[in-house]
XYZ file of C-alpha atoms in Angstrom:
646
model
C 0.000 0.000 0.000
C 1.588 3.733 -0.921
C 1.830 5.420 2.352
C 3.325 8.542 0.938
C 1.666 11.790 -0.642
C 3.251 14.098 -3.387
C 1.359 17.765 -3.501
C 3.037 19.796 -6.096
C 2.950 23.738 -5.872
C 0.344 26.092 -8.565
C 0.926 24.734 -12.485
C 3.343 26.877 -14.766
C 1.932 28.976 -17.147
C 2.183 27.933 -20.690
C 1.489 31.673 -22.628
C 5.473 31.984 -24.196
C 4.770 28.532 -25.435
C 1.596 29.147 -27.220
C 2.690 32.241 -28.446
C 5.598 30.943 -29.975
C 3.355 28.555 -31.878
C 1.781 31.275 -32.858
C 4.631 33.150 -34.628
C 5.277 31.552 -38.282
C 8.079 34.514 -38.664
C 10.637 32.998 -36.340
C 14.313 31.722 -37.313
C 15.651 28.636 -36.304
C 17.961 29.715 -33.029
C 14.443 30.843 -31.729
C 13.121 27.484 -32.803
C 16.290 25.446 -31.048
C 16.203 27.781 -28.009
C 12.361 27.139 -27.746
C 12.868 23.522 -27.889
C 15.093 23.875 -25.049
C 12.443 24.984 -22.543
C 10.658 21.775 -22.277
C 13.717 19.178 -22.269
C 14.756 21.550 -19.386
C 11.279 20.679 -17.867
C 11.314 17.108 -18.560
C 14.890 16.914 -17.184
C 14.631 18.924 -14.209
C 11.633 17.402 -13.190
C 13.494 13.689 -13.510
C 16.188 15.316 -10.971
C 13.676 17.072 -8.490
C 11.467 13.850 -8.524
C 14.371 11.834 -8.201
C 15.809 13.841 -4.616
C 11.689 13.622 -3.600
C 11.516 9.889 -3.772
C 15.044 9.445 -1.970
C 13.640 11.420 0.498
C 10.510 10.062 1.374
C 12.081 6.323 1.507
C 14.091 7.530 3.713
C 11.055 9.333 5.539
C 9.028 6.577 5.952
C 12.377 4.451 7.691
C 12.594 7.009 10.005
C 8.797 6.888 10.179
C 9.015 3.124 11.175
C 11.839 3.538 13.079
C 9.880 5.735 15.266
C 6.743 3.782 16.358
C 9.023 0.871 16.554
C 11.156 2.267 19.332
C 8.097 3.802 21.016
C 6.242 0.708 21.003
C 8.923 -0.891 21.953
C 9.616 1.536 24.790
C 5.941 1.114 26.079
C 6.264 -2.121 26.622
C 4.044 -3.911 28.659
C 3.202 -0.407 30.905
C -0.638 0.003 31.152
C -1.605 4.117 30.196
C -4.092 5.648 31.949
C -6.634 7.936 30.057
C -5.039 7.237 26.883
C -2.072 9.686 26.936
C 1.065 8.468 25.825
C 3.934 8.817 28.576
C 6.251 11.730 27.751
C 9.024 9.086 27.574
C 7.822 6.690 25.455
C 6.982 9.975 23.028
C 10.761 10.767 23.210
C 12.029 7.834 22.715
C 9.890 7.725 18.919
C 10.553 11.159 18.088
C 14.806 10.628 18.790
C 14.784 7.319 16.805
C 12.752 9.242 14.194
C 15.446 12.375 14.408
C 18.328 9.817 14.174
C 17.409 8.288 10.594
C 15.763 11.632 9.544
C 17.631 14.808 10.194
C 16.527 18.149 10.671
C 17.580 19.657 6.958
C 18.304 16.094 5.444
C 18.248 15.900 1.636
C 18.060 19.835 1.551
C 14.358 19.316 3.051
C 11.955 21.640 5.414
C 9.653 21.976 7.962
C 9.957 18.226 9.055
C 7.070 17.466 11.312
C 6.583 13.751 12.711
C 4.035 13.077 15.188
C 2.664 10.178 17.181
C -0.326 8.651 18.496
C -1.232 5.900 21.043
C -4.203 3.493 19.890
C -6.935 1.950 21.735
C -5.083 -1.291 20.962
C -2.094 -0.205 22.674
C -0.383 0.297 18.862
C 1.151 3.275 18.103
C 0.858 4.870 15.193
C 3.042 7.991 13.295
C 2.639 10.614 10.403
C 5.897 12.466 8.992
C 6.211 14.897 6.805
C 8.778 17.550 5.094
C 8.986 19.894 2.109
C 11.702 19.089 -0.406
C 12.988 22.638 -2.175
C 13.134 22.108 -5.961
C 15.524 23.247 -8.231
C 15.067 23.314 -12.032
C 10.900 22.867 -11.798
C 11.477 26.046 -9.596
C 11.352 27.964 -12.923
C 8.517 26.008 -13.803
C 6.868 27.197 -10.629
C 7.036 24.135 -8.742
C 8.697 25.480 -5.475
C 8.587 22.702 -3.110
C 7.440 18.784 -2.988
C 5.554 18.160 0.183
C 5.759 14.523 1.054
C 3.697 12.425 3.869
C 4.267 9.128 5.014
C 2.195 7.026 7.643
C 3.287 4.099 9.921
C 2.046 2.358 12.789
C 3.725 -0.366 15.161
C 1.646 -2.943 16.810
C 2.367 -5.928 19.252
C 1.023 -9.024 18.386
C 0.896 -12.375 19.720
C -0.255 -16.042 18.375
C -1.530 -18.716 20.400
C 0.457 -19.255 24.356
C -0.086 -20.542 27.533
C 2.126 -18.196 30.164
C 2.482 -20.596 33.785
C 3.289 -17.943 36.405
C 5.623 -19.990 39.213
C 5.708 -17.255 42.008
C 8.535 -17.395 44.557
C 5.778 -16.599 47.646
C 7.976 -17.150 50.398
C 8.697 -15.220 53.630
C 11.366 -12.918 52.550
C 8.789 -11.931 49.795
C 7.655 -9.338 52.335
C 10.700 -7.543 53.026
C 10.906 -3.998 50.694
C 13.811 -3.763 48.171
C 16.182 -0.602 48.677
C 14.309 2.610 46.758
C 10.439 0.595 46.971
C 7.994 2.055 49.204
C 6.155 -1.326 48.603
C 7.314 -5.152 49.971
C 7.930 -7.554 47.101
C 5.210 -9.514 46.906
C 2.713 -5.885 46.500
C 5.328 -5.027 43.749
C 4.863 -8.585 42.248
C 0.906 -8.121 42.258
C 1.184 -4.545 40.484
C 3.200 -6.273 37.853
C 1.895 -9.376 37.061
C -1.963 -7.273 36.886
C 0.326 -4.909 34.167
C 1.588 -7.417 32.570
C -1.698 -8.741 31.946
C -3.565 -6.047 30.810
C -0.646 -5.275 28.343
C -0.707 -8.427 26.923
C -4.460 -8.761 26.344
C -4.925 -5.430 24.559
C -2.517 -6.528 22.369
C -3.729 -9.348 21.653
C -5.595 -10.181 17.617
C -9.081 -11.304 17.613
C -9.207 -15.212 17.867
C -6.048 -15.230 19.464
C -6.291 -16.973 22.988
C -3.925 -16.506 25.664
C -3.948 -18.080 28.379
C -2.829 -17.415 32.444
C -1.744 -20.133 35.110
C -0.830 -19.314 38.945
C 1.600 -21.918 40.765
C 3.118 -20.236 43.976
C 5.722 -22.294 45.561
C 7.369 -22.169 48.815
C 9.117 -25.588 50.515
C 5.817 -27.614 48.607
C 3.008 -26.639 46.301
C -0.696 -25.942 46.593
C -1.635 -28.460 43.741
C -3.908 -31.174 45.795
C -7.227 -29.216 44.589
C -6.434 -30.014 40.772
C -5.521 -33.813 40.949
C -7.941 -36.507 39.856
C -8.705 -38.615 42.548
C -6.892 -41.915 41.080
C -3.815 -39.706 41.113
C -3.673 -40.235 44.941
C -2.794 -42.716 46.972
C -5.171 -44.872 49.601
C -2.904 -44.880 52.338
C 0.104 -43.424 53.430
C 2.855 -43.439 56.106
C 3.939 -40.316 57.757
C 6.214 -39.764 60.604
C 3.620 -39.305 63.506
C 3.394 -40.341 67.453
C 0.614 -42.518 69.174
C 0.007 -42.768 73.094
C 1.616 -45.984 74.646
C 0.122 -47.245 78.163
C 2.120 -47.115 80.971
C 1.552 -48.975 84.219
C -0.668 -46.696 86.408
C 1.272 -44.423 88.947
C -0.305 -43.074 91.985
C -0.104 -40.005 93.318
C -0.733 -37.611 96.681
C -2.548 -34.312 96.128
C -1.921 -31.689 98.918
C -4.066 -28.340 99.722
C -1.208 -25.510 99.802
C -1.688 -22.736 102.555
C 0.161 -19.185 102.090
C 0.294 -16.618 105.170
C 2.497 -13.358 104.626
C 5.147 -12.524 107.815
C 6.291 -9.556 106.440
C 7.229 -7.571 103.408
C 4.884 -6.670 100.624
C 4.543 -5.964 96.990
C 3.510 -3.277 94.651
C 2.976 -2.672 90.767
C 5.551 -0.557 89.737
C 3.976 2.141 87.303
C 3.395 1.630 83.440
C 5.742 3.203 81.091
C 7.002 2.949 77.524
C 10.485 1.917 76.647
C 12.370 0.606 73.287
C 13.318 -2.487 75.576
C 12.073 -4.927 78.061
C 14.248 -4.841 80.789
C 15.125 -7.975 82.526
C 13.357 -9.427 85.482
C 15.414 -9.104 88.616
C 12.614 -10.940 90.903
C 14.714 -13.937 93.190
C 13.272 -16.417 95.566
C 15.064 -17.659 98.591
C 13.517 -21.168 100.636
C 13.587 -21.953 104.440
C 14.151 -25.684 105.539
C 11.228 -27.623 105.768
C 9.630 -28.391 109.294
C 7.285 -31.440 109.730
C 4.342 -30.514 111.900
C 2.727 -33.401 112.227
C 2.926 -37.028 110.291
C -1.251 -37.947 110.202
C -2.260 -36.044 108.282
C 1.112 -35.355 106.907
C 1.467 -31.823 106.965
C 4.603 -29.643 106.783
C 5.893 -25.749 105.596
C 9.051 -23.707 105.144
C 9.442 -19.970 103.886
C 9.905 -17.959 101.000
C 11.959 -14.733 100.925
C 11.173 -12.841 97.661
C 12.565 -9.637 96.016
C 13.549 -7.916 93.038
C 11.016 -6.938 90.388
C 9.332 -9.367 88.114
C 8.333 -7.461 84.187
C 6.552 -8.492 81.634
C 6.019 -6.233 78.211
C 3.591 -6.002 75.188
C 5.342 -4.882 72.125
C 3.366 -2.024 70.720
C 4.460 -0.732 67.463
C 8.109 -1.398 67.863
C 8.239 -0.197 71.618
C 7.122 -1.927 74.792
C 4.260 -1.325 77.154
C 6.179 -2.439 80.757
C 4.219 -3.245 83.380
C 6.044 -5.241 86.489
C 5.417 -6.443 90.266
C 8.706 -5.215 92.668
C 8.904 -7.632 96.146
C 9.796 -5.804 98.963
C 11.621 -8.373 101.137
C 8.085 -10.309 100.711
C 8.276 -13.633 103.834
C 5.684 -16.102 103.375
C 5.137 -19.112 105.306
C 4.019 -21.874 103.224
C 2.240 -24.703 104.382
C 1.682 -28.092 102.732
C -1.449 -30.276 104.273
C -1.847 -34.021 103.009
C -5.746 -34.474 101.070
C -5.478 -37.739 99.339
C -3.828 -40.136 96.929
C -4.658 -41.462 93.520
C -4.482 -43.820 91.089
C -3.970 -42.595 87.597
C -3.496 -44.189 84.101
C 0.137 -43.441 82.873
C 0.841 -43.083 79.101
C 3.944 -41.393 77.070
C 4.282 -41.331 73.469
C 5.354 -43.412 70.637
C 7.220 -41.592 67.747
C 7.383 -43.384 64.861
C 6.491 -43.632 61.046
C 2.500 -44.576 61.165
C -0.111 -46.083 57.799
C -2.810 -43.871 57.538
C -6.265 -44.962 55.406
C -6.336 -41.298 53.256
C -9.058 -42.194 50.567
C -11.168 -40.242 52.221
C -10.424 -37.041 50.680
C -11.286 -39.108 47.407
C -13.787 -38.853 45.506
C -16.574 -41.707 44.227
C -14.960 -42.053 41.013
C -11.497 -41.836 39.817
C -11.814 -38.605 37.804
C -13.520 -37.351 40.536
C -11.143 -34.009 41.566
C -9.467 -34.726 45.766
C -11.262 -32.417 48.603
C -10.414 -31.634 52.109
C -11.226 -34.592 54.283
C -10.485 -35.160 58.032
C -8.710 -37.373 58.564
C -9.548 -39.493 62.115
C -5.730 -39.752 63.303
C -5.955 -42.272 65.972
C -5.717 -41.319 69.529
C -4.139 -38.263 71.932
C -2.792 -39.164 75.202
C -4.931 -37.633 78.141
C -3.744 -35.491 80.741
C -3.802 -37.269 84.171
C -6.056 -39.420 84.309
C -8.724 -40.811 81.712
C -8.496 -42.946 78.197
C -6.689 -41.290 75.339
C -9.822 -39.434 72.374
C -9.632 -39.976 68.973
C -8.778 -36.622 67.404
C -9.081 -35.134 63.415
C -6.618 -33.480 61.511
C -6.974 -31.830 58.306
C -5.302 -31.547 54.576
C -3.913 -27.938 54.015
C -4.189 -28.971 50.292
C -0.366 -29.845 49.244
C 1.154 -32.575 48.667
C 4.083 -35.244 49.126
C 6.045 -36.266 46.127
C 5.681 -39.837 44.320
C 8.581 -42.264 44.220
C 11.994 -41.249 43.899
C 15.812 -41.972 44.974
C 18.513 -40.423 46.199
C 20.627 -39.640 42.278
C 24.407 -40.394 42.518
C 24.727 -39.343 38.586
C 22.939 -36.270 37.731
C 23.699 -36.720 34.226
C 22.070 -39.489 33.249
C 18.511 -39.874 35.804
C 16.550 -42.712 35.730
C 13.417 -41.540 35.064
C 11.599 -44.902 36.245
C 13.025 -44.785 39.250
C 12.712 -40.826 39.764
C 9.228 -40.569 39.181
C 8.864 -37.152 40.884
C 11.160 -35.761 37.988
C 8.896 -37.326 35.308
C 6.675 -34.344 34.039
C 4.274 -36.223 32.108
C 3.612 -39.380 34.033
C 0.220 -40.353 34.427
C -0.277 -41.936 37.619
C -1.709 -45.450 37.434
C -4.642 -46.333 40.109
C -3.502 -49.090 42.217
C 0.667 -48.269 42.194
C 0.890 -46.123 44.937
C 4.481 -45.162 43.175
C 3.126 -43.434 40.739
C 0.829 -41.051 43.113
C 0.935 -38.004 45.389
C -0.002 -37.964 48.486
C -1.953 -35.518 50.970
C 0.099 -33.699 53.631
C -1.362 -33.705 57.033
C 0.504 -31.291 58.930
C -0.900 -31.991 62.265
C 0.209 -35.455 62.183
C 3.991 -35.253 61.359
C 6.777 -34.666 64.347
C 9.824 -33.989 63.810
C 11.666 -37.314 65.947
C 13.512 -36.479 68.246
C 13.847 -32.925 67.588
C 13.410 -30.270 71.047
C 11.458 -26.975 70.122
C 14.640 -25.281 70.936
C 16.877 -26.831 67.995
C 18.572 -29.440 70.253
C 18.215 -32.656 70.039
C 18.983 -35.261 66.965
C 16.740 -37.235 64.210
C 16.173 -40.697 65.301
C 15.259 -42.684 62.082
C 14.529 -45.133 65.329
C 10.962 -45.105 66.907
C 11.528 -42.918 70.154
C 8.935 -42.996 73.378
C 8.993 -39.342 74.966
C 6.692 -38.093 77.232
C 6.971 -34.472 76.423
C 6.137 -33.133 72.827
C 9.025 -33.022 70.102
C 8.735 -30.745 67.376
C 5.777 -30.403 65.204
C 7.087 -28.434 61.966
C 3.470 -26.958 61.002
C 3.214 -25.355 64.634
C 6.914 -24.192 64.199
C 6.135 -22.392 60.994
C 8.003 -24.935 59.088
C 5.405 -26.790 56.741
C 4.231 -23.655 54.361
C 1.827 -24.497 52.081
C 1.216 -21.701 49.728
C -1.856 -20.211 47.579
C -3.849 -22.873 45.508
C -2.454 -23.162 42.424
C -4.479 -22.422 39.500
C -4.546 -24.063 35.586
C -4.315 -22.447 32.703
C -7.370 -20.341 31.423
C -8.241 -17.547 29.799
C -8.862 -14.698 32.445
C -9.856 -11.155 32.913
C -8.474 -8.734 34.780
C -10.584 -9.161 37.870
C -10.112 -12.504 37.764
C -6.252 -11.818 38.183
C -6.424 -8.841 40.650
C -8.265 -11.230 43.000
C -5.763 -13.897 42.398
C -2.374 -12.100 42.805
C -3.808 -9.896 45.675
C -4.954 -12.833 47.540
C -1.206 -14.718 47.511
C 0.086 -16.174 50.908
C 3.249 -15.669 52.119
C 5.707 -17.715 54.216
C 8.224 -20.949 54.029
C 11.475 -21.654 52.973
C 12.861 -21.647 49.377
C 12.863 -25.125 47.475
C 13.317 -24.284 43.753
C 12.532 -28.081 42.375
C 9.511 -28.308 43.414
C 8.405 -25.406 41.738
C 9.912 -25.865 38.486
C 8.589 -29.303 38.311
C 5.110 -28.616 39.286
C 5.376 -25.580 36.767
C 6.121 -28.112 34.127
C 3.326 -30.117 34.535
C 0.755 -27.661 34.229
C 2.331 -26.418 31.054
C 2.617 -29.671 29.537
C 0.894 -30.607 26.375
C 1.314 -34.120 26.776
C 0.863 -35.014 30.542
C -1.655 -34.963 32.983
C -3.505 -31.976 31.989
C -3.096 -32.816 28.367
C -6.951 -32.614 28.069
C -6.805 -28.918 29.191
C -4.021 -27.826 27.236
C -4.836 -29.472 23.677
C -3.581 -27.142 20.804
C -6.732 -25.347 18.703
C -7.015 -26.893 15.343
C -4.263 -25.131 13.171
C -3.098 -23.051 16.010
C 0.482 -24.318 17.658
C 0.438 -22.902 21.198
C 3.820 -21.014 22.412
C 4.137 -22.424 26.132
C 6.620 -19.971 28.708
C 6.750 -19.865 32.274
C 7.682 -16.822 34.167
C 9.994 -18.335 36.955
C 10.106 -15.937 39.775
C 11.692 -15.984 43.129
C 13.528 -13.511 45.047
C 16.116 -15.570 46.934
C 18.264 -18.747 46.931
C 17.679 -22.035 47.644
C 16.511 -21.897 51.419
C 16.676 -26.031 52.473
C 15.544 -26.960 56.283
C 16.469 -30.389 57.388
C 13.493 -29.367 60.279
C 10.923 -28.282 57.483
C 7.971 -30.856 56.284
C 7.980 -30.560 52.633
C 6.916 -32.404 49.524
C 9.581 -35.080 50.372
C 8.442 -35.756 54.110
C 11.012 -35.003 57.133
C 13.959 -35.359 54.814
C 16.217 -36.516 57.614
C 13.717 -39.216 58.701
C 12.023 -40.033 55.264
C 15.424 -40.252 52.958
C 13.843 -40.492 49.711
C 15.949 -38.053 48.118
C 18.857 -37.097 50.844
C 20.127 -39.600 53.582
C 22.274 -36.971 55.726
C 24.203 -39.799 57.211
C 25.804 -41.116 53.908
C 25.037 -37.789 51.401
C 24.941 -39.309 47.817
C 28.046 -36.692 45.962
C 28.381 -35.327 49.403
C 25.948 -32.791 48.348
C 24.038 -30.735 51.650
C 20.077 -31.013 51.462
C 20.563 -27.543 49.816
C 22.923 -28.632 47.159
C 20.429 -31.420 46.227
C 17.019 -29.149 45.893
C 19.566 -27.161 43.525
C 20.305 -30.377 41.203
C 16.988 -31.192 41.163
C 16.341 -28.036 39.812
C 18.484 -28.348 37.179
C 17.340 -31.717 36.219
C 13.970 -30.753 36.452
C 14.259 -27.316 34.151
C 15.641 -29.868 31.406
C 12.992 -31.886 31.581
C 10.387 -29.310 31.256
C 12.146 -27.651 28.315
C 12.080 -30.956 26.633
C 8.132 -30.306 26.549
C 8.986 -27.430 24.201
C 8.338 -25.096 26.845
C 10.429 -21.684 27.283
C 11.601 -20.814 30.614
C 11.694 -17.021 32.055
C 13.733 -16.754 35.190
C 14.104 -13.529 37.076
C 15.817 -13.222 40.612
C 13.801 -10.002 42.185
C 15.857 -8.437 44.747
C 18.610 -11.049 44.856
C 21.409 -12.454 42.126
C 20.537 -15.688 39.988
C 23.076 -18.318 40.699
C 24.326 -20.259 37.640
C 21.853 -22.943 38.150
C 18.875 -20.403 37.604
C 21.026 -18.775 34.308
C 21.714 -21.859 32.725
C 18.038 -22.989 33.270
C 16.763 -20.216 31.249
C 19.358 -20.048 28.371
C 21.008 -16.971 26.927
C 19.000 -13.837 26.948
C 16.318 -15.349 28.892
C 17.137 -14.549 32.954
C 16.776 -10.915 34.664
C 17.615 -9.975 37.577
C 15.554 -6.670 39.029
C 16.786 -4.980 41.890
C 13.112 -2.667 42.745
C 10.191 -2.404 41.063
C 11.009 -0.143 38.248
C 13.085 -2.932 36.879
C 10.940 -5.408 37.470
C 8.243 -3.583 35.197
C 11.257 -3.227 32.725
C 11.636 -6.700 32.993
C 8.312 -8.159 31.892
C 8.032 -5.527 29.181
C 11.135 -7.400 27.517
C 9.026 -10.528 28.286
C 5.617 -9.387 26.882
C 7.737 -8.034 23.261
C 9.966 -11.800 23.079
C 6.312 -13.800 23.592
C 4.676 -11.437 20.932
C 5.924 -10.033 17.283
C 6.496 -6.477 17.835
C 6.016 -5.748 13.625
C 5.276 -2.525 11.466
C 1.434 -3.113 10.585
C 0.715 -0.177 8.570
């Protein structure tokens, strides 16, 4: 299509022409010299004609150039009210300046100017005069040319898998943000959306998937239920019987001899000071031996505080003891009989098909499970008690890999994207975490303490990782689909935040919902004619953050082993060092699905792992938010064809 205009200046007159047709008394230099006059149009209008085409192809580059490095510029930023941003306006006009100069070609008055489209295209009109020469006589002062041009953003068939780093340090604020992490995350990711839907063609579908990842993933909602297992073992505790113990109850008699106490006043202060309340004890006298009865005294002084943290000070409020005597008297009431019991740690079945449903393709709910029994306190029989399913899962069969570089896949089924699980192999299916039933044997809730791959018998509780803050399970992940906006506002403002960082598990759970060809195949069929373009955006903001305490998709690692036995460390490598391989392995194994992998570290460094993962020119790192914006704007113009379209 001819993009350009040509508007030529008032005709020449013709009157010496026709007068000189006219005139039958003329010699023949008249006759030669009038000859002359129109070669000398014919050629000077070649010349001038000639420098006005030169010109406007080299108009409309700069034209192109232009909208290409404004639309290029605008990226995936979303424009309120329809004005274009002063710098993406800059950025066209210098590229446009560059490849046409002010005065190029001996032209004037060059004028370009640009305009943003409902479609988020942008489109450009240039123009200049170009100064004849030899038409000049002919009255043909200048050639005004025009050009249009207009870059767009377009995109074919894809599927975009979002894997979102949520973890805890996603809520601390990168240097220069007002904002934490995970708000600037939301802002983007909404941006990033609306960019690449108004740029998208009619009968073009793209498509959105969520999969937040922390030490285990959300997915337990999506599976079908012949993907899970019927039973399970996890490493819980039951009440073991004791023989019975009797014991003597006493009523306890106080009587103050001297001293006193008051409440020292309330105050504010940036620390809680420390308690320096001490208790002194008299020997015991015996009073009498039926009913056994007997006291002794307490001396008590110093001050005893306790604070309430109130918006990064403390409240203090405190008791002092004034050289407080009591005399403290013990009288016999009566004994009794109890039933003893301490616990049992150890790894205990579970029946788990309840959170199944009545047919296999049924989808898994949230069941109770009816763990057993609780040991009562003092006397009585132990109660049955429920726990619940926070909705993510354990991993299927694996082993620990001594030779990362060639896997076997049918023994490392948890690294096999597109296995199907079969119904009846309880190898080939996930199961559901119950947090409330795994302890961490024999681990004190002060660190101390060792794993015991042993059963233990404790009477006193060991550490239960989902009441330490150690078994994070994030956001429910959510399939691919197309979505609106409000649909993703509600999503990405609604993410959780907490755990530690286990990369694997979120690449390989990325994979799978991407897939074309494993257990979501049905859902991610190509349109007839239409080859999708598959990416996931892999996002986290920190390294590999491994727990040997935390209960993850691989169990208690020290007391399940299925991947890392810290007592004989396959390569040597830490529980870190493993999550890490895995990640590796697991990034190859989704690009082998013809899927193209994103990865941007925000707020931290990628490590080589994360670099190589995503190939050349396809890992960021973003320091604040600005960048981070920057960063998916690269994204949204690699997924698309950023193209002149007029």
């Amino acid at each position: 299509m001819d993009r350009s205009r040509h508007t030529h200046s008032p005709p020449v007159q013709h009157g010496v022409l026709r007068r000189l047709a006219r005139d039958t008394s003329g010699n023949t230099l008249a006759l030669i010299a009038a000859g002359v006059v129109p070669l000398l149009a014919l050629v000077g209008g070649g010349v001038d004609m000639g420098r006005s085409y030169l010109a406007q192809s080299r108009l409309q580059q700069a034209c192109d150039a232009g909208v290409l490095a404004a639309r290029k510029k605008l990226g995936s930023d979303i424009v309120v009210g329809g004005e274009m941003p002063t710098a993406v306006a800059e950025t066209g006009q210098r590229f446009f300046n560059v490849n046409f100069g002010d005065g190029s070609y001996g032209t004037r008055n060059r004028a370009f100017a640009l305009t943003l489209e409902p479609d988020n295209s942008i489109s450009g009109t240039a123009r200049v005069d170009v100064p004849t020469t030899i038409m000049n006589l002919f009255g043909y002062a200048n050639v005004m040319l025009a050009v249009e041009c207009q870059a767009k953003l377009n995109f074919s068939n894809t599927d975009i898998m979002f894997v979102l780093d949520t973890t805890g340090s996603m809520l601390e604020v990168n240097p220069g943000d007002s904002q934490p992490r995970i708000d600037v995350l939301r802002d983007t990711v909404k941006s990033f959306h609306a960019q690449m839907e108004s740029s998208k063609a009619t009968g073009t579908r793209i498509r959105y998937g969520f999969l937040p990842y922390a030490s285990n993933v959300n997915v337990g909602g999506l599976l079908k239920s012949d993907w899970v297992v019927d039973s399970w073992t996890y490493q819980s505790r039951r009440p073991k019987p004791l023989p019975d113990a009797t014991y003597s109850f006493y009523y306890v008699n106080y009587e103050r001899q001297s001293g006193d106490t008051s409440s020292i006043p309330t105050y504010t202060s940036s620390t809680c000071p420390a308690s320096t309340y001490s208790v002194s004890y008299s020997d015991t006298t015996t009073v009498s031996t039926s009913p056994h009865t007997y006291y002794y005294y307490t001396t008590e002084t110093g001050t005893n505080y306790w604070c309430n943290n109130s918006d990064g000070n403390f409240i203090v409020n405190g008791i002092t003891y004034n050289n407080l005597v009591q005399k403290v008297t013990w009288t016999y009431a009566y004994d009794k009989t109890v039933k003893e019991y301490t616990y049992e740690y150890r790894p205990i079945t579970h029946d788990v098909s309840g959170v199944k449903g009545a047919t296999g393709d049924e989808l898994v709910h949230a069941a109770p499970l009816e763990a057993g029994t609780e040991k009562p306190n003092w006397d009585g029989v132990p109660t049955s008690y429920q726990v619940w399913p926070n909705g993510c899962i354990e991993e299927r069969d694996t082993y620990e890999i001594d030779d990362y570089d060639n896997i076997d896949l049918t023994r490392a089924l948890d690294l096999d994207i597109d296995l199907v699980p079969v119904p009846g192999q309880p190898a080939t299916q996930w199961r559901p975490q119950y947090p409330d039933l795994v302890w961490a044997r024999a681990i004190w809730w002060d660190g101390t303490g060792a794993f015991s791959p042993d059963p233990v018998e404790q009477y006193s509780n060991y550490l239960n990782p989902s009441w330490a803050g150690h078994a994070a399970c994030p956001t429910p992940a959510r399939k691919l689909a197309e979505l609106d906006a409000a649909t993703v506002a509600s999503y990405v403002d609604n993410l959780g935040v907490g755990g530690s960082t286990y990369h694997d598990i979120g690449m390989i759970w990325g994979g799978r919902l991407l897939s074309g060809s494993g257990i979501f195949a049905g859902d991610n069929v190509d349109e007839p004619g239409k080859p999708t373009a598959r990416h996931m955006i892999f996002l986290t903001d920190g390294e590999t953050q491994a727990l040997d305490v935390t209960y993850g998709a691989y169990g208690v690692e020290p007391l399940d082993r299925r991947r890392w036995d810290p007592a004989a460390p396959k390569l040597g490598l830490s529980l870190t060092g493993v999550v890490e391989r895995r990640f590796a392995a697991a990034c190859k194994e989704v690009k082998k699905k013809n899927i193209t992998v994103w990865v941007i570290g925000f707020g931290t460094s990628l490590n080589p792992i994360m670099t190589e993962c995503a190939g050349p020119g396809r890992s960021f790192e973003a320091a604040n938010a600005a960048e981070l914006s920057e960063v998916f704007s690269k994204i949204a113009e690699s997924l698309g064809d950023l193209r002149i379209s007029k």
